[in-house]
GROMACS .gro file of C-alpha atoms in nm:
model
  153
    1MET     CA    1  16.164   5.853  17.573
    2SER     CA    2  16.044   5.969  17.231
    3HIS     CA    3  15.734   6.172  17.173
    4SER     CA    4  15.480   6.046  16.924
    5ALA     CA    5  15.369   6.259  16.632
    6ALA     CA    6  15.022   6.286  16.785
    7SER     CA    7  15.154   6.459  17.097
    8ALA     CA    8  15.369   6.708  16.906
    9PRO     CA    9  15.234   7.063  16.935
   10VAL     CA   10  15.075   7.207  16.623
   11ARG     CA   11  15.270   7.494  16.475
   12ARG     CA   12  15.073   7.819  16.475
   13SER     CA   13  15.037   7.981  16.136
   14LEU     CA   14  15.135   8.347  16.103
   15LEU     CA   15  14.858   8.394  15.844
   16VAL     CA   16  14.590   8.269  16.085
   17THR     CA   17  14.724   8.508  16.349
   18LEU     CA   18  14.718   8.798  16.101
   19LEU     CA   19  14.365   8.702  15.995
   20GLY     CA   20  14.259   8.705  16.360
   21TRP     CA   21  14.406   9.053  16.409
   22MET     CA   22  14.239   9.181  16.090
   23VAL     CA   23  13.903   9.049  16.213
   24ILE     CA   24  13.959   9.214  16.553
   25LEU     CA   25  14.058   9.553  16.409
   26GLY     CA   26  13.787   9.559  16.142
   27SER     CA   27  13.510   9.450  16.375
   28ALA     CA   28  13.626   9.693  16.646
   29ALA     CA   29  13.585   9.981  16.401
   30LEU     CA   30  13.244   9.852  16.289
   31SER     CA   31  13.135   9.799  16.651
   32VAL     CA   32  13.130  10.178  16.696
   33ILE     CA   33  12.870  10.203  16.418
   34SER     CA   34  12.693   9.903  16.567
   35PHE     CA   35  12.671  10.073  16.907
   36PHE     CA   36  12.522  10.395  16.772
   37SER     CA   37  12.281  10.206  16.545
   38PHE     CA   38  12.162  10.011  16.848
   39LEU     CA   39  12.109  10.336  17.041
   40MET     CA   40  11.905  10.473  16.749
   41ILE     CA   41  11.690  10.158  16.747
   42LEU     CA   42  11.636  10.181  17.123
   43ALA     CA   43  11.536  10.546  17.093
   44GLY     CA   44  11.295  10.468  16.808
   45SER     CA   45  11.476  10.708  16.579
   46TYR     CA   46  11.327  10.788  16.240
   47GLY     CA   47  11.456  10.539  15.985
   48THR     CA   48  11.466  10.248  16.228
   49GLN     CA   49  11.091  10.191  16.239
   50ASN     CA   50  11.096   9.908  15.987
   51THR     CA   51  11.422   9.741  16.084
   52GLU     CA   52  11.441   9.386  15.950
   53LEU     CA   53  11.588   9.107  16.160
   54SER     CA   54  11.856   9.031  15.898
   55ARG     CA   55  11.971   9.394  15.892
   56PHE     CA   56  11.969   9.408  16.274
   57LEU     CA   57  12.188   9.097  16.290
   58LEU     CA   58  12.422   9.230  16.022
   59ILE     CA   59  12.463   9.582  16.161
   60VAL     CA   60  12.416   9.546  16.537
   61VAL     CA   61  12.507   9.187  16.628
   62ALA     CA   62  12.773   9.079  16.376
   63PRO     CA   63  13.048   9.336  16.456
   64PRO     CA   64  13.073   9.262  16.831
   65ALA     CA   65  13.035   8.889  16.766
   66SER     CA   66  13.311   8.909  16.505
   67PHE     CA   67  13.534   9.093  16.753
   68VAL     CA   68  13.499   8.803  16.997
   69ALA     CA   69  13.552   8.556  16.711
   70GLY     CA   70  13.873   8.738  16.617
   71ILE     CA   71  14.000   8.678  16.969
   72GLY     CA   72  13.890   8.318  16.927
   73LEU     CA   73  14.094   8.292  16.606
   74LEU     CA   74  14.401   8.410  16.796
   75ARG     CA   75  14.333   8.156  17.071
   76ARG     CA   76  14.252   7.885  16.810
   77TRP     CA   77  13.907   7.816  16.951
   78ARG     CA   78  13.705   7.575  16.734
   79TRP     CA   79  13.385   7.777  16.738
   80ALA     CA   80  13.575   8.080  16.602
   81TRP     CA   81  13.686   7.876  16.300
   82VAL     CA   82  13.327   7.759  16.246
   83TYR     CA   83  13.206   8.122  16.280
   84LEU     CA   84  13.466   8.232  16.022
   85VAL     CA   85  13.375   7.961  15.770
   86ALA     CA   86  12.999   8.017  15.817
   87GLY     CA   87  13.040   8.394  15.780
   88LEU     CA   88  13.247   8.353  15.465
   89LEU     CA   89  12.991   8.114  15.315
   90LEU     CA   90  12.708   8.358  15.394
   91ALA     CA   91  12.901   8.652  15.246
   92ILE     CA   92  12.987   8.459  14.929
   93GLY     CA   93  12.624   8.343  14.899
   94TRP     CA   94  12.504   8.702  14.939
   95GLN     CA   95  12.744   8.818  14.666
   96VAL     CA   96  12.627   8.544  14.429
   97LEU     CA   97  12.261   8.635  14.491
   98GLU     CA   98  12.340   9.003  14.433
   99GLY     CA   99  12.510   8.915  14.105
  100MET     CA  100  12.206   8.717  13.988
  101ARG     CA  101  11.956   8.988  14.081
  102PRO     CA  102  11.799   9.154  13.776
  103ALA     CA  103  11.885   9.518  13.721
  104LYS     CA  104  11.630   9.782  13.820
  105PRO     CA  105  11.571  10.101  13.626
  106ALA     CA  106  11.800  10.382  13.745
  107VAL     CA  107  11.507  10.610  13.829
  108THR     CA  108  11.148  10.523  13.919
  109THR     CA  109  10.884  10.793  13.952
  110THR     CA  110  10.542  10.722  14.098
  111VAL     CA  111  10.250  10.942  14.194
  112LEU     CA  112  10.132  10.897  14.552
  113PRO     CA  113   9.757  10.896  14.633
  114SER     CA  114   9.800  11.252  14.764
  115GLY     CA  115   9.910  11.361  14.415
  116VAL     CA  116  10.275  11.412  14.509
  117LYS     CA  117  10.537  11.268  14.276
  118SER     CA  118  10.786  11.033  14.441
  119THR     CA  119  11.118  10.963  14.272
  120VAL     CA  120  11.342  10.674  14.376
  121TYR     CA  121  11.702  10.651  14.258
  122HIS     CA  122  11.826  10.292  14.259
  123SER     CA  123  12.191  10.232  14.339
  124GLY     CA  124  12.206   9.902  14.155
  125SER     CA  125  12.352   9.573  14.262
  126SER     CA  126  12.615   9.557  14.535
  127PHE     CA  127  12.788   9.261  14.366
  128SER     CA  128  13.166   9.285  14.363
  129LEU     CA  129  13.371   9.025  14.179
  130PRO     CA  130  13.699   9.124  14.352
  131LEU     CA  131  13.534   9.100  14.695
  132THR     CA  132  13.388   8.760  14.608
  133ALA     CA  133  13.732   8.642  14.493
  134VAL     CA  134  13.896   8.760  14.816
  135LEU     CA  135  13.625   8.597  15.029
  136GLY     CA  136  13.666   8.276  14.830
  137GLY     CA  137  14.043   8.287  14.876
  138VAL     CA  138  14.010   8.330  15.253
  139LEU     CA  139  13.757   8.044  15.261
  140VAL     CA  140  13.992   7.813  15.069
  141PHE     CA  141  14.273   7.912  15.310
  142ALA     CA  142  14.053   7.845  15.615
  143LEU     CA  143  13.962   7.501  15.481
  144THR     CA  144  14.320   7.387  15.418
  145PRO     CA  145  14.429   7.090  15.631
  146GLY     CA  146  14.701   7.291  15.805
  147VAL     CA  147  14.461   7.560  15.923
  148ARG     CA  148  14.193   7.309  16.025
  149ARG     CA  149  14.455   7.116  16.222
  150GLU     CA  150  14.528   7.430  16.428
  151PHE     CA  151  14.168   7.441  16.547
  152TRP     CA  152  14.075   7.073  16.562
  153VAL     CA  153  14.365   6.914  16.752
   0.00000   0.00000   0.00000
């Protein structure tokens, strides 16, 4: 009895496995920072008083979620592929927006109502063309038919 092509097991890509391990290792390291940032927020530490939701999601939620998604990439779970593609699209979009942002002056000095001078040093845009190229390359790889087939069979 011959097996049809539809019932043949999909070959697992070494690159997808390596990507899964890189996501696991990177997010595990960032989860340590995430944990301590969350403790600082819970304690009401100075500097966390005006925490924005987007920053909270990026710093506290994304690393542990990415750790679980890395395991999902190894197990070829569909939602992990969707998480990867969505995260890459968000990161590329963020980089494009950063690249389009107008430059601020390097130093801004203002006088507060109390008469004290306040000086702010701007770090500039966080746009990185090499990072955007790498993110784009990983996105193109994730969208190839062979990789999609591993998650959608």
